[in-house]
Coordinates of C-alpha atoms and ligand atoms in Angstrom, one line a residue:
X1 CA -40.6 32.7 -19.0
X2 CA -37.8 30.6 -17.5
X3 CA -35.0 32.1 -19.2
X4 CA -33.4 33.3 -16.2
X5 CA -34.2 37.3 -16.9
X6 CA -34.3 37.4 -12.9
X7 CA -30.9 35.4 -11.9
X8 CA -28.6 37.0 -15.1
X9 CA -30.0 39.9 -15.3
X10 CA -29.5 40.7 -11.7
X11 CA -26.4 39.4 -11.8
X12 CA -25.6 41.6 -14.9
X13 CA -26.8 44.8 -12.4
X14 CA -24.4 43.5 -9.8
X15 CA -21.3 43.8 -12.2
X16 CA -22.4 46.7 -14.0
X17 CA -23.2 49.0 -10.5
X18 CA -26.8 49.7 -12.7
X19 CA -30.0 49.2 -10.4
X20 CA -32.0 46.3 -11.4
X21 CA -35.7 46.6 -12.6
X22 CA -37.5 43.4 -12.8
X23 CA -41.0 44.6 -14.3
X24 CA -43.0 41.4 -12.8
X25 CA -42.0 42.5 -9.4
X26 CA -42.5 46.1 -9.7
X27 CA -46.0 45.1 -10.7
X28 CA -46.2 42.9 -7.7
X29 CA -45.0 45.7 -5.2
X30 CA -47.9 48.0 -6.9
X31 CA -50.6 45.6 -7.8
X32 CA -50.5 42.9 -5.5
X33 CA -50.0 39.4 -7.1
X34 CA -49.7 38.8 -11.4
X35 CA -52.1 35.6 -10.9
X36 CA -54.9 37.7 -8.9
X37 CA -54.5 40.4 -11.9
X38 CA -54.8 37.6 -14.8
X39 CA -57.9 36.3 -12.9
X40 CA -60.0 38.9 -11.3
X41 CA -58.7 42.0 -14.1
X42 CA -57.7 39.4 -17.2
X43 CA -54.4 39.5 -19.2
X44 CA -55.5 42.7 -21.3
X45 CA -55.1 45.4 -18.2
X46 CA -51.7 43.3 -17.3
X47 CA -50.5 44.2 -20.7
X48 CA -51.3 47.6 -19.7
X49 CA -49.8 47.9 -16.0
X50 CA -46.9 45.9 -17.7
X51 CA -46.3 49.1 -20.7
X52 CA -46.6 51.7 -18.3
X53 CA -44.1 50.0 -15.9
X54 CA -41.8 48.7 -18.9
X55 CA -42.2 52.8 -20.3
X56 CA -41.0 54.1 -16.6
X57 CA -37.7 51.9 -16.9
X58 CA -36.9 52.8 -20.2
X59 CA -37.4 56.4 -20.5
X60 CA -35.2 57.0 -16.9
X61 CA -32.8 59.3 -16.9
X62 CA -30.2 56.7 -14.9
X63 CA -29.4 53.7 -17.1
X64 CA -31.0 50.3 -15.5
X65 CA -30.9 46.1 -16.3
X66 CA -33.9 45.5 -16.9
X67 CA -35.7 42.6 -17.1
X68 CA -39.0 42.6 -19.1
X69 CA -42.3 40.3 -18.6
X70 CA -42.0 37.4 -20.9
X71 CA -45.2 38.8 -22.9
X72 CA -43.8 42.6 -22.8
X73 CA -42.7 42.8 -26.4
X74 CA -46.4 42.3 -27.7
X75 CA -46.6 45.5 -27.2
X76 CA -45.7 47.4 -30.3
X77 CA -44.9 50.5 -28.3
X78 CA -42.6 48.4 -25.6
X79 CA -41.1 47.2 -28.9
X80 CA -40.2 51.1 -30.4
X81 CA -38.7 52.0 -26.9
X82 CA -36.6 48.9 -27.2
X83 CA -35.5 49.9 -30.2
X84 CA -34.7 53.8 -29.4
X85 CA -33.5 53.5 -25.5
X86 CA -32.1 49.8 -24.8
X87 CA -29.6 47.4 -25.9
X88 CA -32.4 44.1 -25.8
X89 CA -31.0 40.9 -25.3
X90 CA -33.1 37.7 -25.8
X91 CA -32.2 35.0 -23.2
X92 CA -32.5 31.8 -25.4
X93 CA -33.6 28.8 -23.7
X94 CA -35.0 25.4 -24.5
X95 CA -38.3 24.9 -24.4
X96 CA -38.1 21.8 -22.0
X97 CA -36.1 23.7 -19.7
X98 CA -38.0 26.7 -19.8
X99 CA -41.2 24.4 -18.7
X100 CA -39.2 22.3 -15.9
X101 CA -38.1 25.6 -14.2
X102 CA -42.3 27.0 -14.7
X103 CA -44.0 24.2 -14.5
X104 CA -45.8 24.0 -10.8
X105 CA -45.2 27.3 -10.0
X106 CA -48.5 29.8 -10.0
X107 CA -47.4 31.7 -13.5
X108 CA -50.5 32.2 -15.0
X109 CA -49.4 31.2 -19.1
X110 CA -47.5 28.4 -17.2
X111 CA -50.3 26.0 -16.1
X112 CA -51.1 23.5 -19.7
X113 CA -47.7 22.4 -21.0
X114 CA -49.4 22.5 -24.3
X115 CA -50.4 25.7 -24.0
X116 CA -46.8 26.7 -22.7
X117 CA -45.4 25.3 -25.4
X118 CA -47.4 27.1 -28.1
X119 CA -47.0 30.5 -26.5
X120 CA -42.7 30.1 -26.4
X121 CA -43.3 29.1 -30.3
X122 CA -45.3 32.2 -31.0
X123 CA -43.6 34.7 -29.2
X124 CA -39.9 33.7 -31.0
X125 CA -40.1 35.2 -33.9
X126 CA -41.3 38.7 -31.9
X127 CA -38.2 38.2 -29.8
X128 CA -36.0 37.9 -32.7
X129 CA -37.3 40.9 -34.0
X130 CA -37.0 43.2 -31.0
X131 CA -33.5 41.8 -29.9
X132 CA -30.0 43.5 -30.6
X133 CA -28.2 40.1 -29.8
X134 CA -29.0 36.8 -28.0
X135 CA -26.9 35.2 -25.0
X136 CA -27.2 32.4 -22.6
X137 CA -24.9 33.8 -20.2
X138 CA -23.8 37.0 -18.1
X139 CA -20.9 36.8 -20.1
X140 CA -22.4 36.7 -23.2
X141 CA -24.9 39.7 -22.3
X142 CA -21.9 42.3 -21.3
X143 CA -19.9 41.3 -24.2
X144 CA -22.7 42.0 -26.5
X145 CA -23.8 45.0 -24.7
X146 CA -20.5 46.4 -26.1
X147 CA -20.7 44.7 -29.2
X148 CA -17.9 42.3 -28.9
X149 CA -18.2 39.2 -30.8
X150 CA -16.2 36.5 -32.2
X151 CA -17.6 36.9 -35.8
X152 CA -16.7 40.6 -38.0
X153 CA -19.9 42.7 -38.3
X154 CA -21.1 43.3 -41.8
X155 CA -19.3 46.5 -43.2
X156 CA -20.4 49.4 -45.8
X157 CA -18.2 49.1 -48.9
X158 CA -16.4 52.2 -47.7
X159 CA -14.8 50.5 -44.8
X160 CA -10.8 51.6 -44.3
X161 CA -8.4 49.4 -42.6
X162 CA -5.4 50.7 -40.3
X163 CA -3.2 47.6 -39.8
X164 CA -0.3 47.0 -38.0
X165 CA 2.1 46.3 -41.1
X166 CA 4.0 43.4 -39.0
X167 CA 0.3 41.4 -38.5
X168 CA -0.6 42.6 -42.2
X169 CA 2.4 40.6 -43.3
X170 CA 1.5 37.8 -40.9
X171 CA -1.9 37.7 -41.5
X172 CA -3.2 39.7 -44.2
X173 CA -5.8 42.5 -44.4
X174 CA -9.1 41.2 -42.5
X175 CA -11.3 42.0 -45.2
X176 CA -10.8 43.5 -48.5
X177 CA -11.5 46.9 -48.1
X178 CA -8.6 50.2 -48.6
X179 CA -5.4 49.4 -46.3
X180 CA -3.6 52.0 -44.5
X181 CA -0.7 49.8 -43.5
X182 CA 0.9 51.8 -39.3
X183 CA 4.6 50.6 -38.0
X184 CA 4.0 47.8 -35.9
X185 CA 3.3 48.2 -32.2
X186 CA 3.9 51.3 -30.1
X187 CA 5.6 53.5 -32.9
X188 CA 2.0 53.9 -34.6
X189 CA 1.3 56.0 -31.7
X190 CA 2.4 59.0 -32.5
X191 CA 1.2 62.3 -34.5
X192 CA 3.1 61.5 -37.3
X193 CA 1.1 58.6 -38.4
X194 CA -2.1 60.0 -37.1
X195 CA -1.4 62.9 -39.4
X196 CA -0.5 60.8 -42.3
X197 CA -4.1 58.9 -41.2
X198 CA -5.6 62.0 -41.4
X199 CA -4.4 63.2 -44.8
X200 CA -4.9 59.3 -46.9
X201 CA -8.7 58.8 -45.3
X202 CA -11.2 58.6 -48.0
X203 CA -14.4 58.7 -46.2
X204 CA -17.4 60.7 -45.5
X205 CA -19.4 60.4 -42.0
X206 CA -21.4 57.2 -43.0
X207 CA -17.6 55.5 -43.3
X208 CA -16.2 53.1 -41.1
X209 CA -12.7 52.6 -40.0
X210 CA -11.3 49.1 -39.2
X211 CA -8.8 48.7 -36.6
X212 CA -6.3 45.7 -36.9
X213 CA -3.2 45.2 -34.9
X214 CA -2.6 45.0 -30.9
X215 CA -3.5 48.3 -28.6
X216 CA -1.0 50.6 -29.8
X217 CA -2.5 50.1 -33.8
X218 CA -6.7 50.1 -31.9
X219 CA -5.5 53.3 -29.6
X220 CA -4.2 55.4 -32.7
X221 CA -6.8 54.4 -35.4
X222 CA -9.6 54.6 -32.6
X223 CA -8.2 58.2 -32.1
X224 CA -8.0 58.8 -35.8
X225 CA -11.9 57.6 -35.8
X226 CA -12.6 59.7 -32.9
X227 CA -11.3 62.8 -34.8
X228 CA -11.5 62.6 -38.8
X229 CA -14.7 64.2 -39.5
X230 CA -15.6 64.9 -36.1
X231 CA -15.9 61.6 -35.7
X232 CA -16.7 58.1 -37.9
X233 CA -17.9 54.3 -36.6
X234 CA -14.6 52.0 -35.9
X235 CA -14.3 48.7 -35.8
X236 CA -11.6 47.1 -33.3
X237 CA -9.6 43.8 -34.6
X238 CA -7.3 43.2 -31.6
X239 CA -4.5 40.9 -32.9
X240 CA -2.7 41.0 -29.6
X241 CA -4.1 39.0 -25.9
X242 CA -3.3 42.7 -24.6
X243 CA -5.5 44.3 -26.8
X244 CA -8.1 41.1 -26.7
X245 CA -8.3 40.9 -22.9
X246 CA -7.8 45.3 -22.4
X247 CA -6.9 47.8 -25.1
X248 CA -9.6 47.1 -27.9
X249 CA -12.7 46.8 -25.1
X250 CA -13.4 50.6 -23.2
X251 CA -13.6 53.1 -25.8
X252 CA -10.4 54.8 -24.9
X253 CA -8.5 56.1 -27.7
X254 CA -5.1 58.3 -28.4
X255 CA -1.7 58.4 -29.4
X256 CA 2.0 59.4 -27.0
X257 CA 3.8 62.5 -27.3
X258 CA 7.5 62.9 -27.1
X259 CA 7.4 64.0 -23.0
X260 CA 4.5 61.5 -22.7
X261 CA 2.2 58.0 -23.1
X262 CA -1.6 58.8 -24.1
X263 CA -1.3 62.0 -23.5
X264 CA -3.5 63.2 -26.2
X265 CA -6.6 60.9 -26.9
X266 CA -10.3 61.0 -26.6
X267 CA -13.0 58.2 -26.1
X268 CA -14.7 57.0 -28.6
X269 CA -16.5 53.6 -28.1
X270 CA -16.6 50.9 -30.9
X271 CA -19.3 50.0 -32.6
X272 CA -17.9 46.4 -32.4
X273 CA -15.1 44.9 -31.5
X274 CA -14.0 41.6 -33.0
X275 CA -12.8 39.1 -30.1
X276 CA -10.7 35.9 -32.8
X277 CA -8.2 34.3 -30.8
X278 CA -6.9 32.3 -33.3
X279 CA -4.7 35.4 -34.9
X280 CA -3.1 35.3 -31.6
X281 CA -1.4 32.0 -32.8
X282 CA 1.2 34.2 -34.5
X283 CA 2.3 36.0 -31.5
X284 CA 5.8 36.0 -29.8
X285 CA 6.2 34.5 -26.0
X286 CA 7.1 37.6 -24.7
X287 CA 4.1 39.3 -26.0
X288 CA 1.6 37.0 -24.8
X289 CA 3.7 37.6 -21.3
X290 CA 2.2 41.1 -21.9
X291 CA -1.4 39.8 -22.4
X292 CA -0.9 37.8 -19.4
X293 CA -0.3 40.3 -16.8
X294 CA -3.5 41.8 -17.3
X295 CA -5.4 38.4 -17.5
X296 CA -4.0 38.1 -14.1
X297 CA -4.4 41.3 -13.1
X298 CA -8.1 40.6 -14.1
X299 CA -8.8 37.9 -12.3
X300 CA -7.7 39.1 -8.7
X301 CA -10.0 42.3 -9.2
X302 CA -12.9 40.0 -10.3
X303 CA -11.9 36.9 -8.1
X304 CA -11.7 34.2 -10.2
X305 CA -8.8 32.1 -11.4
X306 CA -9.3 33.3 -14.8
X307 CA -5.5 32.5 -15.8
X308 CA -6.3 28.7 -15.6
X309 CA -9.3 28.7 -18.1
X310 CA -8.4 27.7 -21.9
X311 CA -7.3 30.6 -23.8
X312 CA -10.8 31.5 -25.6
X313 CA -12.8 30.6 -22.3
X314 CA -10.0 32.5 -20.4
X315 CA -10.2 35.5 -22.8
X316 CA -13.8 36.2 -23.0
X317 CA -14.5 35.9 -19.0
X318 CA -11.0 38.9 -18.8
X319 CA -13.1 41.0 -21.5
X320 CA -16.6 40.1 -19.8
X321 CA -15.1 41.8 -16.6
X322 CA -13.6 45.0 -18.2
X323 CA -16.8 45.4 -20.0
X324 CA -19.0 45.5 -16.9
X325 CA -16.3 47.5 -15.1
X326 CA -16.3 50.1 -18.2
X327 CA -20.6 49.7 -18.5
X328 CA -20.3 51.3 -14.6
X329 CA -18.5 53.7 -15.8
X330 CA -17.9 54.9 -19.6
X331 CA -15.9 57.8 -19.1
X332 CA -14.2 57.1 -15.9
X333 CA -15.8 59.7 -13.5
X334 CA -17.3 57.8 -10.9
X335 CA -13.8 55.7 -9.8
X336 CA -15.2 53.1 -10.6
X337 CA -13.0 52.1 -14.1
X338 CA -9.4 53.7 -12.0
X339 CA -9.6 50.1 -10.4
X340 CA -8.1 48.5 -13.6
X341 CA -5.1 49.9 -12.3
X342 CA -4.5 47.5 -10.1
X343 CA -0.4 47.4 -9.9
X344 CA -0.4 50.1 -12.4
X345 CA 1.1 53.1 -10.7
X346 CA 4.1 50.6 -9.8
X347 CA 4.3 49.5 -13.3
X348 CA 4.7 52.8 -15.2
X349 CA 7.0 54.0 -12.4
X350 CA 9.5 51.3 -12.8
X351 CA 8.8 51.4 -17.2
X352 CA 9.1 55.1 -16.6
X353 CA 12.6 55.0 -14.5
X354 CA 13.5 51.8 -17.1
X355 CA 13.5 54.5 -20.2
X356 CA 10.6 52.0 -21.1
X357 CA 13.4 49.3 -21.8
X358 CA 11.3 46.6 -20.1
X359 CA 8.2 45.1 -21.0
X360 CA 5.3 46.5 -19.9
X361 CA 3.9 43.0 -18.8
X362 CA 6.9 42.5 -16.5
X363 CA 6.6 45.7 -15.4
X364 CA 2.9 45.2 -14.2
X365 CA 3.6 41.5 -12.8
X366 CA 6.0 43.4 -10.1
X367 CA 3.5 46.0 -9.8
X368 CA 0.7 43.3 -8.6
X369 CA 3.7 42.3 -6.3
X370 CA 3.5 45.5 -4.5
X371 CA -0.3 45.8 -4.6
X372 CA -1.1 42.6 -3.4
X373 CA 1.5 42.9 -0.1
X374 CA 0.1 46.4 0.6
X375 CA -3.2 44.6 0.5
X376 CA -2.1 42.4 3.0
X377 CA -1.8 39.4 0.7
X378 CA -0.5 36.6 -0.4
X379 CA 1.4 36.8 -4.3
X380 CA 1.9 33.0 -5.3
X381 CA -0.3 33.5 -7.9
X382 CA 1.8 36.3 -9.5
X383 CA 4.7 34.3 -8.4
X384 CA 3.6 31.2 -10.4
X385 CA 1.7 32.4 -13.2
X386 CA 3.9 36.0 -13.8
X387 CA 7.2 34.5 -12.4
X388 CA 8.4 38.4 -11.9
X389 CA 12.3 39.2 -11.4
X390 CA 13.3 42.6 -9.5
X391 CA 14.6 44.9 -12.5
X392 CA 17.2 47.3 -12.8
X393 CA 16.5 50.2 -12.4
X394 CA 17.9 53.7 -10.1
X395 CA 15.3 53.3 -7.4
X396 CA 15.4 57.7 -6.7
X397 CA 13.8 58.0 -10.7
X398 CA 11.1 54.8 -10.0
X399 CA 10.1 57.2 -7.2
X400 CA 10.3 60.4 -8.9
X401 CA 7.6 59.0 -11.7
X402 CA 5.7 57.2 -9.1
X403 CA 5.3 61.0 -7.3
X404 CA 4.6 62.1 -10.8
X405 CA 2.2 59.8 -12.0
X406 CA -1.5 61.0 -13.2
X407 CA -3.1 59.4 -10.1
X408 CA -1.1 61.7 -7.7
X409 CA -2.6 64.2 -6.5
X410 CA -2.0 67.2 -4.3
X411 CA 1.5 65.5 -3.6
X412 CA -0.8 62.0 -2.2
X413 CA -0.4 59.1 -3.9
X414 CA -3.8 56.5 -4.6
X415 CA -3.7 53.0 -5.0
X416 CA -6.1 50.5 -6.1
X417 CA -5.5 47.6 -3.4
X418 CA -7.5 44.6 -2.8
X419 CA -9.8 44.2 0.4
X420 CA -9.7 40.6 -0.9
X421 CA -9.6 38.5 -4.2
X422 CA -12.8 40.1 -6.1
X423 CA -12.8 43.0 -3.7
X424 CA -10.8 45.9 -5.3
X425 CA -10.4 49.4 -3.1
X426 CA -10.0 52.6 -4.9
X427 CA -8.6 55.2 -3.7
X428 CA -5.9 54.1 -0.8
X429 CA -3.9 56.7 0.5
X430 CA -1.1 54.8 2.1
X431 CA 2.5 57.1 4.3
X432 CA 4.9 57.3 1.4
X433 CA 7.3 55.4 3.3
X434 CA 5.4 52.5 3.3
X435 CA 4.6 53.2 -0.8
X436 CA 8.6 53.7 -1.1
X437 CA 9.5 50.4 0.8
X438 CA 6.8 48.4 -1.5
X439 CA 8.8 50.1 -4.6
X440 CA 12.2 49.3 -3.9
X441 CA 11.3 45.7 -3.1
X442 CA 10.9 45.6 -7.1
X443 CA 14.2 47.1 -7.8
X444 CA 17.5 44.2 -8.1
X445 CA 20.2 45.5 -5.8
Ligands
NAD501 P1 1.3 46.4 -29.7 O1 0.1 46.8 -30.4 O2 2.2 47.5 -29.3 O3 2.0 45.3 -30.5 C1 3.2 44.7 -29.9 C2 3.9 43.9 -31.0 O4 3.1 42.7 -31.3 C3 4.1 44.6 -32.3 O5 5.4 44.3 -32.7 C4 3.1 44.0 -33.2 O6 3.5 44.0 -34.6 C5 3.0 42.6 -32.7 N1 1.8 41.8 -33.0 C6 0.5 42.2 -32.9 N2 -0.3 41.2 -33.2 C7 0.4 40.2 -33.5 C8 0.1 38.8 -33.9 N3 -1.1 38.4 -34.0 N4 1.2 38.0 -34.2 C9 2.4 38.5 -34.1 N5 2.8 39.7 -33.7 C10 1.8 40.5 -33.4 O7 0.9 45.6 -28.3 P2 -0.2 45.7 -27.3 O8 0.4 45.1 -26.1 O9 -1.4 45.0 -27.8 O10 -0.6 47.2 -27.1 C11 0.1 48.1 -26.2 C12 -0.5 49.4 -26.4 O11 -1.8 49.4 -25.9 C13 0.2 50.5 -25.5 O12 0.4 51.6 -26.3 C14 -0.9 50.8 -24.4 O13 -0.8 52.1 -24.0 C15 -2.1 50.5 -25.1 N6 -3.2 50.2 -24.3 C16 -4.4 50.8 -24.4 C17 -5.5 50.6 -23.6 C18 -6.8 51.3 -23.8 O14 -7.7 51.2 -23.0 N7 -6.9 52.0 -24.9 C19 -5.4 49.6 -22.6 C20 -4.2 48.9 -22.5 C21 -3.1 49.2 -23.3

């Protein structure tokens, strides 16, 4: 009671495009008011309306937030469904705060503080039991609902590391389990070492693999996870703000071929993903440039000035946001996770024409150029935080890849553009022309 199940949990719905069940209400809406039940029908047939409603929820077909009854986890059988169907997060709250925000209000365990008081003591240890993780915060509750934490999860002995062998010179193996040392960054990516990945695993299926290294060393040991065995548990270790912020969080997973980037790969979610941004004291300027276009990139699809938060604050809200963006859609069917692509299609036309010789953070800075004018907008933001220089590039290839690129179909091109800051639009056809103009305005002369 008071823990703000209602506010965050709607809020959680909001960001997550889930419908939101509050059990209390939907009691309400069928039974007319909670204190007329507790008085006229006492707390025992609550408990009862309460488990049916609380069953209804968690047994649906269409994933929901819900937020349970204070009291629902005294029942045992709430409890087992917890346990099979939901990810349960316990809302922690002080006690005094939980009694100033109930306190004169018509909740019928709310009326004796003492009473209060000994009910929130009693039920903790239930709560403890039946939760997968506690938060105080939205954030908090999407980045545990994909498992992302600041702190390694406990591993089997059979653990396996895959380390970029750059960061495993830098900063050693993450725990002491066997180390399958990858060439650092995007050469890892390739069937070569995902063959030689396949052939030096030691595991059976109750194995897990741990991923440590930036996107390209999470993308081709996630792969090799997703595929040795028909599949083991992984463990992502993003050393990079790229891979802390994007690559490590979204279950996508796969490696390039020779006429192609991630074009063979499969998702395969982590069971957890450890968020330290201390390792990222090790990484090179041009690198965090990297990791900084997608902050930014992050914060103009979520609206919030995310790139002037301190790097851990500013790093959990970015991989908050993809979480509830990937939690709306897993396996990118609805359209829902293409709006991460925000100055993409720009981006990989201009890497593409560049023979990938610049870096892919510069590459999406002037691609947020072009998507924010389409939108109609202004780009100081990119301009300050990105500072973005045309490249060099033969303007007739950029085009050519932009034409080719995945999210072109049936010769139209669609953009993610922004209605405003926080108000992404997916898909935008726009006249090629006007596509072609945005395009060369990135290209130097
Ligand atoms: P990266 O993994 O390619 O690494 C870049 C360089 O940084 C390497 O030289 C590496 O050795 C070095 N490095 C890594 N951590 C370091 C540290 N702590 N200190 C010093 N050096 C360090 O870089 P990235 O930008 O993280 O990943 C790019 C890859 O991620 C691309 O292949 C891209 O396709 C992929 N990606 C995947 C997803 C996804 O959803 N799966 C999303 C975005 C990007």
């Amino acid at each position: 009671m008071g823990a703000g199940k209602t506010t965050i949990g709607r809020e959680v719905a909001r960001l997550t495009q889930r419908p939101f069940v509050d059990t209390d209400e939907v009691i309400q809406a069928r039974h007319g008011p909670i204190a007329r039940i507790f008085e006229e029908e006492g707390e025992g047939e609550f408990r009862r309306l309460e488990e049916d409603v609380a069953r209804e929820a968690l047994i649906s077909a269409r994933p929901a937030v819900i937020a349970l009854g204070g009291g629902a986890v005294t029942s045992s059988s709430t409890r087992d469904l917890l346990r099979e169907q939901a990810y349960t997060v316990w809302l922690v709250v002080e006690p005094d705060d939980a009694w100033s925000r109930v306190r004169a209000t018509d909740r019928p365990l709310a009326q004796d503080e003492r009473d209060f008081r000994r009910l929130f003591a009693d039920r903790e240890g239930l709560y403890a039991s039946a939760c997968d993780a506690r938060a105080l915060t939205v954030e908090d509750v999407l980045l545990g609902s994909l498992r992302i934490s600041s702190a390694p999860p406990g591993l089997p002995a059979r653990a396996a590391v895959v380390a970029d062998e750059h960061v495993l010179r830098l900063h050693g193996p993450p725990l002491g389990a066997r180390v399958h040392p990858v060439p650092a960054g995007e050469a890892a990516k390739s069937p070569a070492v995902l063959h030689r990945l396949w052939a030096e695993l030691r595991m059976g299926r109750a194995g897990v693999l741990v991923a440590f290294g930036g996107g390209s060393t999470t993308d081709v040991a996630g792969f090799a996870a997703a595929t040795y065995l028909r599949g083991v548990e992984w463990v992502a270790w993003p050393t990079t703000l790229v891979g802390q912020v994007d690559a490590a969080i979204g279950g996508k997973t796969g490696i390039n071929l020779e006429h192609g980037k991630n074009l063979v790969g499969a998702f395969h979610f982590p069971s957890a993903v450890v968020i330290d941004p201390s390792v990222l004291s090790t990484l090179p300027e041009r690198e965090r440039r990297n990791g900084m276009a997608e902050v930014v990139k992050t914060g103009l699809l979520a609206g919030k000035e995310v790139w002037n938060l301190a790097d851990e604050e500013m790093i959990r809200a970015c991989a908050a946001f993809k979480s509830a963006v990937v939690l709306a859609d897993p396996y990118e069917r609805t359209g829902r996770r293409a709006v991460l692509n925000l100055g993409h299609t720009f981006a990989h036309a201009l890497e593409t024409a560049s023979g990938y010789s610049i870096p892919h953070g510069e590459a999406v800075a002037l691609g947020l150029l072009a998507a924010l004018r389409l939108s109609g907008l202004e780009t100081d933001v990119v301009q300050e935080v990105l500072r973005p220089v045309p490249v060099r590039v033969d303007p007739e290839r950029a085009w050519a890849a932009l034409e080719r690129d995945k999210k072109a179909l049936d010769g139209r091109i669609r953009l993610v553009l922004l209605e405003r800051p926080g108000e992404p639009v997916f898909p935008v056809e726009l006249p090629a022309d006007e596509v072609r103009r945005a395009l060369a305005a990135l290209i130097a002369d």
